[in-house]
Amino acid sequence: MKEKYKWPVYGVLLGLVVSIISRYIMFKQAGFDISIGKMIGNPVSLWTRTLAPLVLGIVFFYIGVSRDRLIKLRRDTKEKNKELQKKMIEQSMQLGAELNRTIDELNRYTDQLDKIVNNIKAGVCVINRSFNIEEGFNKAFVDIFGNKDYLNSSILNTVFTMFDEEKKKEAVDYFEQCFMNTTASDSILSAANPMEEFNYLFLDGGSAVSKIIKMRVVRLKGKDTIFEKILLLFDDITVEREMEESIKEKEAEYDKKYGIIVSLLGNDREVTRQFITDLGHNIKDLGLSLKELKQNEENTKILDGIIGMVHSIKGEAFSLNFKALAEEASRFETFLKEQKGQVLDLEMNLEIVNFYEKINIEYGFLNKIIKELTVFIFGEDKEPLERNNLGNIKHKIEENVRKHISRDEGKQSAALLEKQLQIIKNRTAEEKDKRVILDFNSDIVEMDTEIYKPLKEALLHLVRNSIDHGIEPAEERKKSGKPELGRIKIMIKRADNGIIVEYTDDGKGFNVNRIKEKAVEKNIVNAGTVDKMGDLDIIKLIFKEGFSTNDSVDMISGMGVGMSVVKKNIIDTLKGKLSIKNKTERGIILKMSIPL
Amino acid sequence: MKILIVDDSLIIRKVLKNILKEKKVSESDMFDAPDGQAALEILNSHDIGLLLVDWNMPKLNGLELVKIVRKIEKYQSLPIIMITSEAAKYNVLEAVKAGVSDYIIKPVSGVTVLQKLKQYL
């Protein structure tokens, strides 16, 4: 029941109770006299008897109404509060959910960004207009350049640490263009990038590693059209570069190998075998001489010997078109010539050993290729005898090849000598653009290796010298009434107790006056002495070491070693005799007699 | 859009014009000049929208021309493409500093020129 109704009822009921109590009191006072007079004469009784229930009822009604209102208000407020609370909770929950969603998205986004940035293999950083590195450089960036305080520090001091002032200025120049120049396209800017590839010294603990870094530039537009930031992408290309280098090296090696194979195919087999065998001995001898050179203070003689050996290697390698070896020997020879008359200190000795090693390496390389070729052609089986017939044939060929390449055969054929001389004649004539015929005649079929080797060397030098200095170009020969083709004759005859070798050419002969001048110039004789000398004696001066009528150092002869080798080999080594005839303008005749 | 080709070689000018023709540029929109001086006259009397310029030219070389052109109010954002055989880094940076927008390395071939011009036509 509503308070509005409840409370008046309470009021009326209370009024009635008051009325009854007052009546009871009244009766008691009157001694329970219920006469009307007594009743009317009591004012209290009037109030209690009649008005109390009414007044109390009305009063209580108001109480009830107000209570009712209060209760309603309370209820309303409570409800409203509840609603509000509910709404608030709902709203906050919504807000929370939204917030969570946003945070999730944000996290996802950051994760993604992290993933993207960190998954970029390139090191990434962003620089602002003051060239300072901003937040957001990735792990790869730190991996490349190492742990440093990058944030807000200049890229010039953290990344371009190897740059000198000039290079730094260039970098600043370039970045300024990237920021300020709005008309330049990305392509022209990337083409102009002076830091496209640069070196970086990476300090890994105690050791420093030089890295090769590639840098790309991406300009980031700001709110306006100007570029606010630049994104830099770095790649460590050290390994790639190293690989490229090694590929290049390999290619160079293949080229060299190919060159040697082509030379081998173009050369006469016998001559090549002889050359390789000789080369092996020469290198051994050379090694021994170098040892002697180191221990001996009086080294002029030893040095001359070494120069002669290197000169021979150069000439022969050249004649067989083994270019790398020939060039190496040529460099060695030049160096040795420069050391003449100087005190050989440790450094020079080391240098000489270095050159020697290089020659040795070339020799090893040559041998390796020949072996590879042999294996390629004949297979690797060492004992194919038990196999089929083909295997037997292979084995026999292989055995033959090995026997020919192996040393110490004791005797060498004159035919081989002719082949070698013909080859050197052809090469030199081609090089000097001259036309020459070589007539070779020998009564002797074979000779001992001890004679063969120095003789061959002497003849090779003579042939080279004839073509280089003696025989004129075809035009010139025609003018002086000679046949256009130059002619060199070599006759080897058996004598009573040895061999006689006759060497002639039909060139312009020895120019006595020129030899005189040269000999004086080179301090081989003094001017006073040379005037008293006969022509033949003057000519003999060409056999002195250090004499050359041609100053140019070239691959053919040069350096004046040529003729001195002839003298050394024939007279010193073979204990023979050497005589010269000069047919001025008509050529030379050399007679060598070698005792057996 | 009017295009100006500046090159002292008549052949190069013709080659470039033929390439532009392939891009459907009408003959009346193509201008050419054999040197920087002549180019400046055309630039002053017309509103050129794209400039192709050789580096080495008599009288006024390409780089000097570009520097002058960039000072002209209406040509401050004009796309300028340098045609050059100088592809060394410092040369390119020099060109950028002068105001060149892009470059084509000689010898010019139809494919590369078209590729470059695509973004400017």
XYZ file of C-alpha atoms in Angstrom:
717
model
C 0.000 0.000 0.000
C 1.157 3.479 -0.806
C 2.449 5.604 2.088
C 0.025 8.274 0.979
C -2.812 6.010 2.104
C -1.037 4.147 4.862
C -0.112 7.186 6.902
C -3.633 8.797 7.158
C -4.917 5.408 8.317
C -2.145 5.362 10.947
C -3.190 8.997 11.873
C -6.897 8.111 12.153
C -6.134 4.983 14.125
C -3.843 6.971 16.464
C -6.571 9.654 16.794
C -9.062 6.923 17.720
C -6.657 5.497 20.285
C -6.133 8.988 21.723
C -9.872 9.508 21.721
C -10.506 6.179 23.518
C -7.749 6.849 26.052
C -9.074 10.348 26.660
C -12.612 8.952 27.091
C -11.270 6.395 29.510
C -9.487 9.117 31.504
C -12.615 11.221 31.332
C -14.773 8.338 32.652
C -12.279 7.655 35.388
C -12.272 11.327 36.426
C -16.013 11.373 36.395
C -16.109 8.180 38.337
C -17.456 6.565 35.354
C -20.345 9.093 35.188
C -21.554 9.136 31.726
C -23.771 12.106 32.070
C -23.750 14.568 29.213
C -22.924 17.585 31.382
C -19.783 16.182 32.587
C -18.694 15.337 29.204
C -19.375 18.636 27.541
C -17.861 20.618 30.436
C -14.412 19.053 29.796
C -12.461 20.840 27.070
C -9.900 18.112 26.762
C -12.538 15.655 26.159
C -13.880 17.676 23.278
C -10.478 17.676 21.586
C -9.745 14.099 22.332
C -13.217 12.914 21.740
C -13.832 14.388 18.349
C -10.929 16.256 16.718
C -7.974 14.036 17.592
C -8.631 11.350 15.000
C -9.401 13.982 12.347
C -6.433 16.218 13.072
C -4.024 13.343 13.460
C -5.456 11.759 10.345
C -4.878 14.975 8.358
C -1.389 15.480 9.847
C -0.459 11.884 9.174
C -1.895 12.147 5.704
C 0.626 14.866 4.961
C 3.337 12.841 6.515
C 2.247 9.983 4.339
C 2.151 12.120 1.236
C 5.603 13.562 1.886
C 6.952 10.163 2.767
C 5.435 8.830 -0.318
C 7.100 11.560 -2.305
C 10.404 10.943 -0.591
C 10.181 7.266 -1.222
C 9.290 7.892 -4.802
C 12.105 10.371 -5.133
C 14.446 7.919 -3.527
C 13.290 5.184 -5.758
C 13.521 7.377 -8.788
C 16.992 8.535 -7.862
C 18.038 4.986 -7.230
C 16.682 3.903 -10.542
C 18.227 6.794 -12.289
C 21.506 6.059 -10.580
C 21.230 2.487 -11.578
C 20.541 3.433 -15.130
C 23.327 5.914 -15.135
C 25.680 3.390 -13.651
C 24.605 0.844 -16.173
C 25.085 3.316 -18.946
C 28.432 4.338 -17.601
C 29.562 0.766 -17.323
C 28.316 0.091 -20.807
C 30.002 3.143 -22.148
C 33.263 2.497 -20.386
C 33.169 -1.056 -21.539
C 32.607 0.115 -25.059
C 35.348 2.637 -24.690
C 37.607 0.030 -23.208
C 36.891 -2.369 -26.006
C 37.530 0.314 -28.534
C 40.695 1.285 -26.789
C 41.787 -2.325 -26.689
C 41.035 -2.677 -30.351
C 43.054 0.417 -31.102
C 45.892 -0.779 -28.943
C 45.745 -4.168 -30.621
C 45.777 -2.556 -34.002
C 48.564 -0.298 -32.967
C 50.551 -3.234 -31.664
C 49.876 -5.170 -34.794
C 50.921 -2.182 -36.832
C 54.090 -1.675 -34.812
C 54.835 -5.365 -35.016
C 54.320 -5.268 -38.713
C 56.448 -2.194 -39.048
C 59.117 -3.794 -36.920
C 58.863 -6.893 -38.989
C 59.055 -4.897 -42.193
C 61.905 -2.728 -41.022
C 63.790 -5.605 -39.465
C 63.061 -7.938 -42.309
C 64.607 -5.513 -44.735
C 68.023 -6.991 -45.181
C 69.345 -3.514 -45.710
C 70.268 -1.325 -42.797
C 67.747 1.487 -42.642
C 67.952 4.892 -41.037
C 66.317 8.242 -41.478
C 68.212 11.500 -41.394
C 66.827 14.994 -41.043
C 67.969 18.241 -42.557
C 70.825 18.562 -40.100
C 72.032 15.124 -41.258
C 71.214 13.719 -37.820
C 69.939 10.189 -37.450
C 66.361 10.000 -36.224
C 64.546 7.290 -34.321
C 63.721 4.157 -36.241
C 67.022 2.750 -37.497
C 66.749 -1.009 -37.700
C 68.712 -3.970 -36.424
C 70.466 -4.513 -39.739
C 71.712 -0.940 -39.547
C 73.294 -1.590 -36.157
C 74.634 -4.915 -37.437
C 76.402 -3.158 -40.265
C 77.835 -0.196 -38.395
C 78.125 -1.594 -34.875
C 76.712 -0.526 -31.533
C 76.910 3.231 -31.225
C 74.950 6.182 -29.961
C 73.194 6.905 -33.225
C 70.123 8.804 -32.094
C 70.395 12.504 -32.955
C 74.033 12.211 -33.940
C 75.309 13.173 -37.361
C 75.529 10.532 -40.050
C 78.865 12.058 -41.063
C 80.451 11.117 -37.757
C 78.824 7.728 -37.238
C 78.613 6.137 -40.665
C 81.015 7.987 -42.944
C 83.868 7.641 -40.482
C 86.430 6.736 -43.138
C 85.819 9.890 -45.162
C 88.445 12.592 -45.332
C 87.430 16.256 -45.265
C 87.038 16.444 -49.010
C 84.853 13.373 -49.186
C 82.755 14.616 -46.279
C 82.242 17.889 -48.092
C 81.100 15.985 -51.122
C 78.650 14.018 -48.976
C 77.246 17.220 -47.464
C 76.976 18.686 -50.948
C 75.049 15.688 -52.125
C 72.654 15.475 -49.173
C 71.958 19.193 -49.505
C 70.918 18.622 -53.102
C 68.711 15.723 -51.988
C 66.902 17.933 -49.484
C 66.741 21.205 -51.350
C 66.627 20.354 -55.041
C 63.020 19.711 -55.951
C 63.566 19.547 -59.688
C 66.104 16.741 -59.714
C 64.625 13.296 -60.371
C 65.318 10.255 -58.214
C 67.241 8.631 -61.030
C 69.670 11.503 -61.555
C 70.197 11.786 -57.810
C 70.951 8.123 -57.474
C 73.385 8.448 -60.385
C 75.064 11.398 -58.698
C 75.395 9.626 -55.343
C 79.087 9.771 -54.419
C 78.492 7.379 -51.508
C 76.943 4.686 -53.679
C 79.786 2.506 -52.526
C 82.063 3.327 -49.633
C 84.391 1.694 -47.169
C 83.626 1.360 -43.502
C 86.027 0.278 -40.805
C 84.164 -2.001 -38.445
C 85.731 -2.513 -35.050
C 84.836 -5.991 -33.942
C 86.276 -6.237 -30.491
C 90.006 -5.824 -30.935
C 90.164 -6.362 -34.668
C 89.200 -3.984 -37.429
C 87.379 -5.260 -40.490
C 87.019 -3.198 -43.623
C 83.548 -3.420 -45.063
C 82.276 -2.340 -48.431
C 78.882 -0.668 -48.078
C 76.369 0.230 -50.734
C 74.019 3.130 -50.002
C 70.703 4.022 -51.584
C 68.746 7.188 -50.959
C 64.975 7.664 -50.722
C 63.695 11.183 -50.216
C 60.680 11.532 -47.913
C 58.315 14.390 -48.617
C 57.109 16.597 -45.766
C 53.815 18.490 -45.506
C 54.908 20.921 -48.165
C 56.618 19.887 -51.327
C 60.070 20.101 -49.790
C 61.856 17.028 -48.618
C 61.933 16.827 -44.845
C 63.751 13.582 -44.365
C 65.897 11.148 -46.212
C 65.634 7.411 -45.819
C 69.001 5.739 -46.245
C 69.333 2.065 -47.110
C 72.655 0.364 -46.533
C 73.834 -3.001 -47.818
C 76.983 -4.737 -46.732
C 78.350 -5.960 -50.057
C 81.777 -7.020 -48.789
C 81.154 -10.698 -49.439
C 79.686 -10.068 -52.878
C 82.673 -7.937 -53.807
C 85.068 -10.567 -52.506
C 83.246 -13.155 -54.554
C 83.437 -10.952 -57.620
C 87.146 -10.495 -57.016
C 87.714 -14.205 -56.657
C 85.684 -14.855 -59.782
C 87.825 -12.314 -61.604
C 90.933 -14.004 -60.261
C 89.636 -17.380 -61.376
C 88.814 -15.970 -64.769
C 92.288 -14.522 -65.073
C 93.694 -17.912 -64.137
C 91.512 -19.594 -66.722
C 92.602 -17.063 -69.298
C 96.202 -17.774 -68.455
C 95.578 -21.494 -68.559
C 93.832 -21.141 -71.871
C 96.724 -19.074 -73.211
C 99.193 -21.747 -72.173
C 97.094 -24.501 -73.705
C 96.862 -22.558 -76.961
C 100.641 -22.064 -76.898
C 101.171 -25.743 -76.149
C 99.002 -26.733 -79.080
C 100.763 -24.279 -81.358
C 104.234 -25.399 -80.331
C 106.191 -28.350 -81.474
C 105.772 -31.158 -78.949
C 109.431 -32.167 -78.846
C 110.602 -28.602 -78.455
C 108.136 -27.946 -75.675
C 109.180 -31.051 -73.781
C 112.794 -30.031 -74.128
C 111.957 -26.549 -72.919
C 110.084 -27.793 -69.864
C 112.920 -30.157 -68.937
C 115.526 -27.423 -69.417
C 113.419 -24.974 -67.498
C 113.322 -27.333 -64.556
C 117.135 -27.606 -64.568
C 117.538 -23.876 -65.111
C 115.337 -23.059 -62.165
C 117.285 -25.481 -60.020
C 120.599 -23.916 -61.109
C 119.149 -20.492 -60.598
C 118.176 -21.416 -57.052
C 121.717 -22.602 -56.324
C 123.222 -19.436 -57.781
C 120.919 -17.302 -55.685
C 122.125 -19.115 -52.602
C 125.698 -18.435 -53.651
C 124.825 -14.803 -54.295
C 123.579 -14.437 -50.750
C 126.717 -15.887 -49.217
C 129.214 -14.185 -51.460
C 130.337 -10.610 -51.245
C 132.162 -10.736 -54.563
C 128.934 -11.178 -56.392
C 129.383 -9.459 -59.771
C 130.279 -12.708 -61.490
C 127.486 -14.654 -59.860
C 125.002 -11.925 -60.680
C 126.105 -11.971 -64.308
C 125.576 -15.705 -64.391
C 122.104 -15.313 -62.952
C 121.250 -12.599 -65.456
C 122.333 -14.913 -68.243
C 120.134 -17.743 -66.963
C 117.114 -15.489 -66.566
C 117.778 -14.058 -69.998
C 117.730 -17.533 -71.492
C 114.496 -18.408 -69.754
C 112.972 -15.188 -71.032
C 114.059 -15.795 -74.602
C 112.981 -19.413 -74.728
C 109.678 -18.800 -73.000
C 109.047 -15.996 -75.415
C 109.916 -18.136 -78.388
C 107.421 -20.766 -77.249
C 104.823 -18.099 -76.549
C 104.564 -18.740 -72.792
C 103.857 -15.083 -72.242
C 103.334 -14.944 -68.477
C 106.607 -16.734 -67.855
C 108.453 -14.633 -70.430
C 107.154 -11.414 -68.912
C 108.028 -12.526 -65.404
C 111.551 -13.399 -66.521
C 111.850 -10.107 -68.361
C 110.918 -8.175 -65.213
C 113.397 -10.264 -63.225
C 116.122 -9.546 -65.742
C 115.459 -5.803 -65.670
C 115.610 -5.808 -61.899
C 118.838 -7.803 -61.845
C 120.449 -5.439 -64.342
C 119.616 -2.522 -62.076
C 121.377 -4.214 -59.176
C 124.632 -4.524 -61.089
C 127.516 -2.812 -59.352
C 125.495 -2.263 -56.210
C 125.937 -3.790 -52.824
C 123.209 -6.342 -52.440
C 121.505 -5.730 -49.138
C 118.951 -7.923 -47.484
C 116.030 -6.131 -49.074
C 117.385 -6.588 -52.579
C 118.129 -10.196 -51.858
C 114.557 -10.686 -50.700
C 113.315 -8.999 -53.845
C 115.450 -11.305 -55.960
C 114.076 -14.326 -54.114
C 110.576 -12.983 -54.747
C 111.231 -12.784 -58.451
C 112.687 -16.253 -58.400
C 109.597 -17.546 -56.633
C 107.396 -15.972 -59.270
C 109.330 -17.727 -62.018
C 109.069 -20.936 -60.054
C 105.311 -20.494 -59.716
C 104.953 -19.956 -63.452
C 106.992 -23.091 -64.054
C 104.777 -25.005 -61.636
C 101.707 -23.662 -63.357
C 103.000 -24.733 -66.744
C 103.757 -28.202 -65.442
C 100.354 -28.459 -63.782
C 98.581 -27.675 -67.018
C 100.646 -30.159 -68.960
C 99.814 -32.783 -66.355
C 96.137 -31.869 -66.426
C 96.183 -32.087 -70.200
C 97.899 -35.452 -70.070
C 95.311 -36.715 -67.592
C 92.557 -35.241 -69.712
C 93.768 -36.926 -72.849
C 95.047 -40.200 -71.430
C 92.959 -40.628 -68.316
C 94.056 -41.038 -64.751
C 94.564 -44.793 -64.657
C 98.114 -45.560 -63.736
C 97.913 -49.279 -64.317
C 95.565 -49.871 -67.161
C 97.578 -52.864 -68.385
C 95.070 -55.401 -67.112
C 92.280 -53.584 -68.813
C 91.175 -53.848 -72.395
C 93.297 -53.081 -75.423
C 92.352 -49.457 -75.436
C 93.687 -49.205 -71.934
C 96.946 -50.769 -73.064
C 97.309 -48.304 -75.873
C 96.549 -45.449 -73.532
C 99.092 -46.692 -71.074
C 101.749 -46.971 -73.707
C 101.161 -43.479 -74.984
C 101.213 -42.195 -71.466
C 104.417 -43.984 -70.712
C 105.906 -42.540 -73.822
C 104.856 -39.060 -72.881
C 106.302 -39.457 -69.408
C 109.562 -40.769 -70.770
C 109.876 -37.814 -73.080
C 109.135 -35.308 -70.398
C 111.460 -36.936 -67.900
C 115.005 -35.693 -67.656
C 118.451 -37.084 -68.424
C 118.123 -38.723 -71.724
C 121.802 -38.194 -72.237
C 121.557 -37.322 -75.885
C 119.638 -34.777 -77.889
C 118.905 -34.796 -81.581
C 120.024 -32.176 -84.041
C 116.538 -32.273 -85.498
C 115.189 -30.993 -82.206
C 117.775 -28.225 -82.276
C 116.647 -27.205 -85.736
C 113.008 -27.141 -84.659
C 113.808 -24.884 -81.762
C 115.855 -22.555 -83.910
C 113.184 -22.427 -86.609
C 110.593 -21.535 -84.008
C 112.665 -18.755 -82.509
C 113.458 -17.511 -86.014
C 109.762 -17.361 -86.910
C 108.737 -15.649 -83.689
C 111.506 -13.063 -83.813
C 110.992 -12.346 -87.510
C 107.291 -11.870 -86.900
C 107.935 -9.607 -83.935
C 110.478 -7.487 -85.826
C 108.521 -7.601 -89.059
C 111.393 -9.077 -91.061
C 111.505 -11.845 -93.646
C 114.166 -14.446 -92.933
C 115.026 -17.991 -93.985
C 117.016 -20.295 -91.737
C 119.083 -23.007 -93.429
C 120.098 -25.693 -91.002
C 122.471 -28.513 -91.895
C 123.950 -31.035 -89.552
C 126.243 -34.022 -90.108
C 125.556 -34.980 -86.563
C 122.309 -36.701 -85.660
C 122.705 -36.613 -81.900
C 124.873 -34.833 -79.392
C 125.430 -35.012 -75.662
C 123.102 -32.958 -73.533
C 126.103 -31.192 -72.015
C 127.032 -29.834 -75.428
C 123.524 -29.521 -76.741
C 122.267 -27.191 -74.070
C 124.924 -24.430 -74.192
C 125.167 -24.696 -77.965
C 121.453 -24.366 -78.390
C 121.431 -21.357 -76.094
C 124.256 -19.679 -78.014
C 122.582 -20.333 -81.354
C 119.227 -19.038 -80.112
C 120.904 -15.791 -79.111
C 122.739 -15.516 -82.393
C 119.539 -16.042 -84.390
C 117.717 -13.446 -82.340
C 120.565 -10.971 -82.712
C 120.854 -11.519 -86.461
C 117.190 -10.798 -86.984
C 117.101 -7.967 -84.490
C 120.271 -6.107 -85.461
C 121.762 -7.708 -88.551
C 119.163 -8.477 -91.173
C 117.587 -5.374 -92.658
C 113.918 -4.887 -93.451
C 112.930 -6.137 -96.931
C 112.726 -2.606 -98.373
C 116.193 -1.704 -97.243
C 117.623 -4.952 -98.592
C 116.039 -4.351 -101.954
C 117.619 -0.890 -102.140
C 121.100 -2.245 -101.440
C 120.669 -4.935 -104.065
C 120.231 -7.851 -101.692
C 117.502 -10.484 -101.995
C 114.428 -9.434 -100.022
C 114.569 -12.566 -97.928
C 117.303 -12.509 -95.303
C 119.198 -15.724 -94.852
C 120.791 -17.353 -91.826
C 122.882 -20.482 -92.344
C 123.891 -22.899 -89.666
C 126.203 -25.800 -90.478
C 127.169 -28.384 -87.903
C 130.009 -30.642 -88.951
C 132.009 -33.324 -87.284
C 135.707 -32.503 -86.965
C 138.653 -34.638 -85.834
C 138.133 -34.159 -82.144
C 134.927 -32.239 -81.873
C 132.230 -30.359 -83.690
C 132.458 -27.289 -85.851
C 129.514 -24.976 -86.050
C 129.433 -22.359 -88.748
C 127.021 -19.527 -88.425
C 126.433 -16.930 -91.142
C 123.883 -14.264 -91.912
C 123.601 -11.884 -94.844
C 122.665 -8.788 -92.855
C 124.555 -5.540 -92.663
C 127.351 -7.010 -90.590
C 129.028 -5.388 -87.644
C 129.259 -1.638 -87.685
C 132.776 -1.191 -86.333
C 132.442 2.522 -85.682
C 129.182 2.074 -83.821
C 130.715 -0.692 -81.690
C 133.654 1.601 -80.936
C 131.354 4.377 -79.785
C 129.243 2.063 -77.703
C 132.192 0.345 -76.081
C 133.597 3.690 -75.003
C 130.194 4.922 -73.928
C 129.601 1.817 -71.838
C 133.094 2.057 -70.351
C 134.083 -1.307 -71.701
C 137.305 0.180 -73.110
C 138.671 3.674 -72.960
C 138.858 5.938 -75.982
C 142.635 5.781 -76.222
C 142.793 2.017 -76.335
C 140.019 1.576 -78.831
C 141.766 3.728 -81.443
C 144.743 1.395 -81.460
C 142.588 -1.723 -81.826
C 142.039 -3.595 -85.079
C 138.549 -4.077 -86.508
C 138.293 -7.683 -85.416
C 139.300 -6.881 -81.877
C 136.727 -4.143 -81.809
C 134.065 -6.557 -82.988
C 135.032 -8.939 -80.243
C 133.999 -6.265 -77.770
C 130.377 -7.216 -78.383
C 130.999 -10.382 -76.436
C 131.774 -8.382 -73.337
C 129.051 -8.338 -70.768
C 126.916 -5.243 -70.743
C 127.403 -4.449 -74.399
C 124.475 -3.786 -76.657
C 124.150 -1.800 -79.853
C 120.486 -1.422 -79.270
C 119.417 0.442 -76.191
C 115.812 -0.617 -76.131
C 115.000 -3.351 -73.678
C 112.559 -5.547 -75.494
C 111.324 -9.087 -75.522
C 113.564 -10.143 -78.380
C 117.089 -9.507 -77.231
C 118.161 -6.300 -75.634
C 120.337 -5.575 -72.639
C 123.467 -6.744 -74.367
C 123.288 -10.098 -72.718
C 122.832 -11.873 -76.008
C 126.336 -11.942 -77.372
C 128.018 -12.383 -74.031
C 126.039 -15.584 -73.562
C 127.491 -16.846 -76.853
C 130.991 -16.208 -75.628
C 130.309 -17.626 -72.165
C 128.711 -20.808 -73.468
C 131.154 -21.566 -76.266
C 134.415 -20.528 -74.644
C 133.799 -20.829 -70.899
C 131.382 -23.710 -70.715
C 132.275 -25.782 -73.751
C 136.008 -24.806 -73.784
C 135.665 -24.117 -77.467
C 136.970 -21.495 -79.834
C 135.158 -18.666 -81.459
C 136.206 -16.763 -84.571
C 134.450 -13.949 -86.340
C 134.578 -12.622 -89.847
C 132.858 -9.430 -90.748
C 131.688 -8.965 -94.307
C 130.777 -5.299 -93.881
C 127.300 -4.687 -95.316
C 127.216 -8.329 -96.404
C 126.792 -10.062 -93.098
C 128.814 -12.005 -90.586
C 130.479 -15.367 -90.308
C 131.029 -17.027 -86.941
C 132.963 -20.213 -86.541
C 132.692 -22.173 -83.345
C 134.788 -25.236 -82.699
C 133.765 -27.346 -79.765
C 135.948 -30.149 -78.447
C 134.292 -33.409 -77.490
C 53.340 20.626 -74.468
C 56.202 22.296 -76.251
C 59.515 20.501 -76.244
C 62.874 22.072 -76.983
C 65.859 19.978 -78.107
C 69.279 21.600 -77.815
C 72.207 19.755 -79.384
C 74.966 20.860 -81.745
C 74.638 17.621 -83.689
C 71.941 17.742 -86.345
C 71.764 13.965 -86.354
C 71.096 13.743 -82.620
C 68.410 16.410 -82.958
C 66.782 14.423 -85.746
C 67.017 11.159 -83.823
C 65.388 12.740 -80.774
C 62.656 14.294 -82.898
C 61.893 10.932 -84.457
C 61.695 9.363 -81.022
C 59.316 12.099 -79.886
C 57.198 11.575 -82.975
C 56.751 7.981 -81.855
C 55.338 9.388 -78.626
C 52.776 11.255 -80.718
C 54.299 14.665 -80.127
C 53.194 16.881 -82.985
C 55.806 18.501 -85.203
C 54.563 21.982 -84.296
C 55.317 21.353 -80.618
C 58.935 20.444 -81.288
C 61.635 23.065 -81.279
C 65.340 22.609 -81.707
C 68.459 24.677 -81.340
C 72.102 23.951 -82.208
C 73.541 25.892 -79.256
C 72.715 27.555 -75.951
C 72.269 31.067 -77.381
C 69.683 29.981 -79.926
C 67.982 27.908 -77.236
C 67.614 30.913 -74.945
C 65.878 32.866 -77.692
C 63.326 30.096 -78.157
C 62.885 29.723 -74.391
C 62.139 33.423 -74.081
C 59.634 33.587 -76.917
C 57.772 30.352 -76.166
C 56.461 28.498 -73.141
C 58.538 25.388 -73.222
C 57.338 22.433 -71.138
C 60.321 20.089 -71.502
C 63.943 20.805 -72.284
C 66.363 18.230 -73.694
C 69.875 19.558 -73.668
C 73.327 18.338 -74.661
C 76.219 18.982 -72.291
C 78.993 19.910 -74.723
C 78.016 22.623 -77.156
C 79.715 25.604 -78.741
C 79.008 29.183 -77.601
C 77.069 28.339 -74.457
C 77.421 24.842 -73.059
C 74.529 22.833 -71.696
C 75.391 23.302 -68.050
C 75.650 27.087 -68.368
C 72.383 27.138 -70.295
C 70.615 25.195 -67.542
C 71.931 27.600 -64.893
C 70.536 30.553 -66.854
C 67.211 28.825 -67.537
C 66.691 28.077 -63.844
C 66.984 31.791 -63.102
C 64.024 32.537 -65.395
C 60.877 32.768 -63.243
C 58.617 30.624 -65.434
C 61.183 27.857 -65.816
C 61.989 27.188 -62.176
C 60.238 23.820 -62.166
C 60.720 22.982 -65.839
C 61.841 19.386 -66.377
C 65.320 19.565 -67.894
C 66.874 16.386 -69.244
C 70.591 16.422 -69.928
C 71.899 14.258 -72.740
C 75.491 13.450 -71.982
C 78.369 11.105 -72.423
C 79.797 12.282 -69.101
C 78.547 9.689 -66.668
C 81.137 10.127 -63.934
C 79.653 10.693 -60.489
C 81.050 14.177 -59.943
C 79.796 15.253 -63.357
C 76.279 14.112 -62.559
C 76.356 15.895 -59.199
C 77.534 19.016 -60.991
C 74.566 18.729 -63.329
C 72.170 18.250 -60.401
C 73.557 21.358 -58.740
C 73.069 23.339 -61.928
C 69.396 22.329 -61.943
C 69.195 19.344 -64.266
C 66.173 17.111 -63.533
C 67.224 13.954 -65.283
C 69.796 12.651 -67.679
C 70.247 10.319 -70.609
C 73.632 8.824 -71.323
C 74.896 8.861 -74.899
C 74.660 7.066 -77.218
C 70.938 7.714 -77.242
C 68.776 4.736 -78.046
C 65.042 4.869 -78.678
C 64.182 2.546 -75.822
C 66.071 4.409 -73.094
C 64.954 7.836 -74.268
C 61.313 6.762 -74.404
C 61.581 5.186 -70.972
C 62.961 8.427 -69.561
C 60.504 10.680 -71.364
C 57.495 8.627 -70.280
C 57.326 10.384 -66.934
C 57.651 13.860 -68.413
C 55.310 13.647 -71.405
